[in-house]
Amino acid sequence: METAPANHQFQFQDQYENTYFLHSSDHAGLILVSDRLQSGGDFHSWRRSVRMALNVRNKLGFIDGTVPKPPDNHRDAGSWSRSNDMVATWLMNSVSKKIGQSLLFMNTAESIWKNLLARFKQDDAPRDFEIEQRLSSIHQGSMDVSTYYTELVTLWEEHKNYVELPVCSCGKCECNAVSLWERLQQRNSVTKFLMGLNESFESSRRHILMLKPIPSTENVFNMIAQDERQKSIKPSSKIDNVAFQTSAPSDYSYDTQSENTTFAAQHHNNFKAK
């Protein structure tokens, strides 16, 4: 008598749903970030990277206090203690040796995190000024469009850490202030990107500024990058053209126009001029 094959159903289970879960790769020698914290100058990017690494492992609660220590007689007391010590070890592994020594005798990962915040999260004004100064002076120069755009995006994203969006406190706001603010920031970013381009993109720049609505920063970058690629395509040399025409049948003619289709023609389907 044959038995019907079992209907195996595999369901994915996220083991990290249990905040105390530690994978075999979550060992005490783990370094959360590639660049260890050395000083306050790189603290904001370091903090962002550490929080992301802990969030992946569902361990943020051990540094922000949302997973408090249970009573000593609680069944989770041992699990909490092991997880807390592991997170504390990861934090110390992710800072310089000198900074790590000052954290060694703190009992919880939360106390270590708060100490680092108090020590290195200083007034944001100097760094904010430095970023603004860099943004006002950066130009494409010898960089290709992709490198120039990447530098701008890096500065913009870091700058967001220092600028708080306006939030309605009355609870009755219907003017979409946040959305309007984001649109303004988007327009400013497009303007800055275009301003810093080399003069060889002047015609492309004028065309984009005439579009309505102004495209997003990503779309503007794609337009300029496409223009850059077409500019890099050089027409065949005169000698090659002569040789090709000599060997080709006389019934064919070849367009040796050196310029490609104009920038405006490439993108007229996506945007309308003002």
Short mmCIF file of C-alpha atoms in Angstrom, two decimals:
data_model
loop_
_atom_site.label_atom_id
_atom_site.label_comp_id
_atom_site.label_asym_id
_atom_site.label_seq_id
_atom_site.Cartn_x
_atom_site.Cartn_y
_atom_site.Cartn_z
CA MET A 1 0.00 0.00 0.00
CA GLU A 2 1.46 3.27 -1.11
CA THR A 3 1.35 6.25 1.15
CA ALA A 4 0.77 9.72 -0.21
CA PRO A 5 3.85 11.90 -0.16
CA ALA A 6 3.94 14.32 2.68
CA ASN A 7 3.13 17.89 1.78
CA HIS A 8 6.08 19.73 3.23
CA GLN A 9 5.53 23.42 3.70
CA PHE A 10 8.53 25.45 4.61
CA GLN A 11 7.85 28.68 6.39
CA PHE A 12 10.56 31.22 6.96
CA GLN A 13 11.06 32.02 10.62
CA ASP A 14 12.97 35.11 11.62
CA GLN A 15 14.96 33.96 14.62
CA TYR A 16 15.91 37.56 15.38
CA GLU A 17 12.29 38.20 16.38
CA ASN A 18 13.53 36.98 19.73
CA THR A 19 15.61 39.95 20.87
CA TYR A 20 17.84 37.61 22.88
CA PHE A 21 18.73 35.45 19.89
CA LEU A 22 22.42 35.31 18.98
CA HIS A 23 23.51 33.73 15.73
CA SER A 24 26.74 31.75 15.52
CA SER A 25 28.22 34.71 13.61
CA ASP A 26 27.33 37.07 16.47
CA HIS A 27 30.50 36.34 18.39
CA ALA A 28 32.43 38.47 20.88
CA GLY A 29 35.08 39.41 18.33
CA LEU A 30 32.57 41.01 15.97
CA ILE A 31 33.33 44.58 14.83
CA LEU A 32 30.10 46.35 13.88
CA VAL A 33 31.65 48.94 11.54
CA SER A 34 34.67 49.01 9.25
CA ASP A 35 35.98 52.32 10.62
CA ARG A 36 36.38 52.47 14.39
CA LEU A 37 35.44 55.64 16.22
CA GLN A 38 38.53 57.78 16.77
CA SER A 39 37.18 61.25 17.53
CA GLY A 40 34.09 63.41 17.50
CA GLY A 41 34.65 64.42 13.90
CA ASP A 42 33.41 61.09 12.55
CA PHE A 43 30.88 60.38 15.30
CA HIS A 44 27.68 61.04 13.32
CA SER A 45 28.52 58.64 10.49
CA TRP A 46 29.83 56.09 13.03
CA ARG A 47 26.64 56.30 15.09
CA ARG A 48 24.50 55.80 12.00
CA SER A 49 26.48 52.72 10.96
CA VAL A 50 26.37 51.18 14.44
CA ARG A 51 22.62 51.65 14.78
CA MET A 52 22.07 49.98 11.41
CA ALA A 53 24.27 47.03 12.38
CA LEU A 54 22.45 46.58 15.69
CA ASN A 55 19.03 46.94 14.09
CA VAL A 56 19.84 44.08 11.69
CA ARG A 57 20.38 41.89 14.77
CA ASN A 58 17.36 43.30 16.65
CA LYS A 59 19.63 44.62 19.39
CA LEU A 60 18.85 48.36 19.32
CA GLY A 61 16.80 47.96 22.48
CA PHE A 62 19.94 47.24 24.49
CA ILE A 63 21.38 50.71 23.79
CA ASP A 64 18.21 52.83 23.81
CA GLY A 65 16.70 51.28 26.95
CA THR A 66 13.65 49.71 25.31
CA VAL A 67 14.83 46.25 26.41
CA PRO A 68 15.32 46.87 30.15
CA LYS A 69 17.05 44.50 32.50
CA PRO A 70 14.54 42.02 34.00
CA PRO A 71 14.56 41.16 37.71
CA ASP A 72 17.27 38.74 38.78
CA ASN A 73 14.73 35.99 39.44
CA HIS A 74 13.08 36.40 36.04
CA ARG A 75 13.48 33.54 33.56
CA ASP A 76 14.98 35.94 30.96
CA ALA A 77 17.59 37.37 33.32
CA GLY A 78 20.35 35.12 32.01
CA SER A 79 19.46 35.70 28.36
CA TRP A 80 19.38 39.47 28.89
CA SER A 81 22.74 39.44 30.65
CA ARG A 82 24.40 37.49 27.83
CA SER A 83 22.92 39.69 25.11
CA ASN A 84 23.78 42.88 27.00
CA ASP A 85 27.40 41.81 27.45
CA MET A 86 27.63 40.85 23.79
CA VAL A 87 26.32 44.24 22.60
CA ALA A 88 28.63 46.03 25.04
CA THR A 89 31.57 44.04 23.64
CA TRP A 90 30.59 44.96 20.07
CA LEU A 91 30.51 48.64 20.99
CA MET A 92 33.97 48.48 22.55
CA ASN A 93 35.27 46.60 19.50
CA SER A 94 33.98 49.41 17.29
CA VAL A 95 35.90 52.25 18.94
CA SER A 96 39.60 52.95 19.24
CA LYS A 97 41.57 51.12 21.92
CA LYS A 98 41.94 54.30 23.95
CA ILE A 99 38.21 55.01 23.95
CA GLY A 100 37.42 51.35 24.64
CA GLN A 101 39.51 51.33 27.81
CA SER A 102 37.33 54.09 29.28
CA LEU A 103 34.20 52.00 28.68
CA LEU A 104 35.39 48.68 30.05
CA PHE A 105 33.90 48.95 33.54
CA MET A 106 30.46 50.21 32.55
CA ASN A 107 27.84 47.60 33.34
CA THR A 108 25.38 47.92 30.47
CA ALA A 109 25.45 48.56 26.74
CA GLU A 110 22.98 51.40 27.35
CA SER A 111 25.36 53.18 29.74
CA ILE A 112 28.21 52.79 27.22
CA TRP A 113 26.05 54.25 24.45
CA LYS A 114 24.89 57.19 26.57
CA ASN A 115 28.48 57.90 27.57
CA LEU A 116 29.56 58.00 23.93
CA LEU A 117 26.65 60.28 23.03
CA ALA A 118 27.45 62.69 25.85
CA ARG A 119 31.14 62.68 24.98
CA PHE A 120 31.06 63.01 21.21
CA LYS A 121 27.66 64.40 20.22
CA GLN A 122 28.73 67.99 20.67
CA ASP A 123 27.33 71.15 19.14
CA ASP A 124 26.48 70.44 15.51
CA ALA A 125 27.07 74.02 14.35
CA PRO A 126 30.78 73.66 13.43
CA ARG A 127 30.23 70.53 11.33
CA ASP A 128 27.08 71.99 9.81
CA PHE A 129 29.07 75.08 8.81
CA GLU A 130 31.80 72.89 7.33
CA ILE A 131 29.29 70.99 5.20
CA GLU A 132 27.55 74.18 4.04
CA GLN A 133 30.92 75.67 3.13
CA ARG A 134 31.85 72.59 1.13
CA LEU A 135 28.48 72.57 -0.65
CA SER A 136 28.86 76.22 -1.63
CA SER A 137 32.30 75.68 -3.14
CA ILE A 138 32.17 72.24 -4.75
CA HIS A 139 32.32 72.12 -8.56
CA GLN A 140 32.72 69.29 -11.04
CA GLY A 141 36.16 70.35 -12.24
CA SER A 142 38.19 67.29 -13.25
CA MET A 143 35.63 64.83 -11.81
CA ASP A 144 33.30 62.89 -14.04
CA VAL A 145 29.58 63.51 -13.52
CA SER A 146 29.07 60.36 -11.43
CA THR A 147 31.89 61.20 -8.99
CA TYR A 148 30.72 64.80 -8.67
CA TYR A 149 27.13 63.72 -8.02
CA THR A 150 28.24 61.11 -5.45
CA GLU A 151 30.19 63.73 -3.49
CA LEU A 152 27.15 65.99 -3.44
CA VAL A 153 24.81 63.21 -2.29
CA THR A 154 27.22 62.29 0.51
CA LEU A 155 27.23 65.87 1.78
CA TRP A 156 23.45 66.22 1.43
CA GLU A 157 22.75 63.02 3.36
CA GLU A 158 25.10 63.97 6.18
CA HIS A 159 23.59 67.45 6.30
CA LYS A 160 20.17 65.91 6.95
CA ASN A 161 21.47 64.73 10.34
CA TYR A 162 21.92 68.35 11.42
CA VAL A 163 18.72 69.86 10.04
CA GLU A 164 15.37 69.02 11.61
CA LEU A 165 12.29 69.18 9.42
CA PRO A 166 9.58 71.57 10.65
CA VAL A 167 6.83 69.65 12.42
CA CYS A 168 3.33 70.89 13.13
CA SER A 169 2.75 71.01 16.89
CA CYS A 170 -0.90 72.06 16.88
CA GLY A 171 -2.13 68.77 15.41
CA LYS A 172 -4.45 70.53 12.95
CA CYS A 173 -2.06 71.31 10.11
CA GLU A 174 -3.52 70.67 6.66
CA CYS A 175 -0.96 72.54 4.56
CA ASN A 176 1.45 69.62 3.97
CA ALA A 177 4.36 71.60 5.36
CA VAL A 178 6.71 68.62 5.37
CA SER A 179 5.93 67.79 1.74
CA LEU A 180 6.45 71.41 0.70
CA TRP A 181 9.72 71.53 2.60
CA GLU A 182 10.97 68.37 0.89
CA ARG A 183 10.06 69.78 -2.52
CA LEU A 184 11.98 72.94 -1.72
CA GLN A 185 15.01 70.89 -0.66
CA GLN A 186 14.74 68.85 -3.86
CA ARG A 187 14.70 71.99 -6.00
CA ASN A 188 17.68 73.42 -4.13
CA SER A 189 19.59 70.19 -4.71
CA VAL A 190 18.88 70.26 -8.44
CA THR A 191 20.00 73.89 -8.63
CA LYS A 192 23.22 73.17 -6.75
CA PHE A 193 24.03 70.15 -8.92
CA LEU A 194 23.52 72.13 -12.12
CA MET A 195 25.47 75.15 -10.87
CA GLY A 196 28.56 73.06 -10.20
CA LEU A 197 28.67 71.40 -13.62
CA ASN A 198 31.36 72.33 -16.12
CA GLU A 199 30.53 74.81 -18.88
CA SER A 200 30.43 71.99 -21.43
CA PHE A 201 26.97 71.15 -20.04
CA GLU A 202 25.61 74.69 -20.42
CA SER A 203 23.03 73.78 -23.09
CA SER A 204 21.81 70.80 -21.04
CA ARG A 205 21.61 72.97 -17.94
CA ARG A 206 19.50 75.63 -19.70
CA HIS A 207 17.15 73.00 -21.06
CA ILE A 208 16.57 71.35 -17.66
CA LEU A 209 15.86 74.68 -15.98
CA MET A 210 13.11 75.32 -18.55
CA LEU A 211 11.31 72.08 -17.73
CA LYS A 212 8.08 72.16 -15.75
CA PRO A 213 7.97 70.67 -13.26
CA ILE A 214 11.65 70.58 -12.42
CA PRO A 215 12.73 66.89 -12.49
CA SER A 216 13.99 65.12 -9.39
CA THR A 217 17.68 65.20 -8.57
CA GLU A 218 18.05 61.57 -9.67
CA ASN A 219 16.42 62.24 -13.04
CA VAL A 220 18.56 65.32 -13.61
CA PHE A 221 21.67 63.28 -12.87
CA ASN A 222 20.59 60.61 -15.35
CA MET A 223 20.03 63.25 -18.04
CA ILE A 224 23.44 64.81 -17.52
CA ALA A 225 25.16 61.41 -17.32
CA GLN A 226 23.56 60.41 -20.61
CA ASP A 227 24.72 63.68 -22.16
CA GLU A 228 28.24 63.01 -20.86
CA ARG A 229 28.27 59.54 -22.41
CA GLN A 230 27.20 60.92 -25.78
CA LYS A 231 29.85 63.63 -25.63
CA SER A 232 32.47 60.91 -25.13
CA ILE A 233 31.48 59.21 -28.40
CA LYS A 234 33.90 60.60 -30.96
CA PRO A 235 33.10 60.57 -34.70
CA SER A 236 35.14 58.30 -36.94
CA SER A 237 38.38 59.77 -38.22
CA LYS A 238 38.45 61.28 -41.69
CA ILE A 239 40.75 58.53 -42.93
CA ASP A 240 38.36 55.81 -41.74
CA ASN A 241 35.42 57.54 -43.41
CA VAL A 242 37.27 57.84 -46.73
CA ALA A 243 38.29 54.18 -46.68
CA PHE A 244 34.78 53.08 -45.78
CA GLN A 245 33.16 55.20 -48.50
CA THR A 246 35.65 53.92 -51.11
CA SER A 247 34.79 50.30 -50.40
CA ALA A 248 31.03 50.82 -50.11
CA PRO A 249 28.59 50.68 -53.06
CA SER A 250 27.89 54.05 -54.63
CA ASP A 251 24.15 53.69 -54.01
CA TYR A 252 24.66 54.32 -50.23
CA SER A 253 25.39 57.62 -48.57
CA TYR A 254 26.60 58.12 -45.00
CA ASP A 255 25.77 60.89 -42.60
CA THR A 256 29.03 62.05 -41.03
CA GLN A 257 27.37 64.65 -38.82
CA SER A 258 29.59 64.92 -35.77
CA GLU A 259 26.94 65.97 -33.27
CA ASN A 260 24.46 63.53 -31.79
CA THR A 261 20.75 64.18 -31.35
CA THR A 262 20.28 67.30 -29.25
CA PHE A 263 19.76 67.03 -25.50
CA ALA A 264 16.28 68.53 -25.70
CA ALA A 265 15.11 65.96 -28.24
CA GLN A 266 16.29 63.12 -26.01
CA HIS A 267 14.10 64.10 -23.08
CA HIS A 268 11.12 65.95 -24.58
CA ASN A 269 8.80 63.03 -23.87
CA ASN A 270 9.40 63.16 -20.13
CA PHE A 271 8.98 66.84 -19.35
CA LYS A 272 7.31 69.89 -20.83
CA ALA A 273 9.00 73.24 -21.19
CA LYS A 274 7.68 76.13 -19.19
#
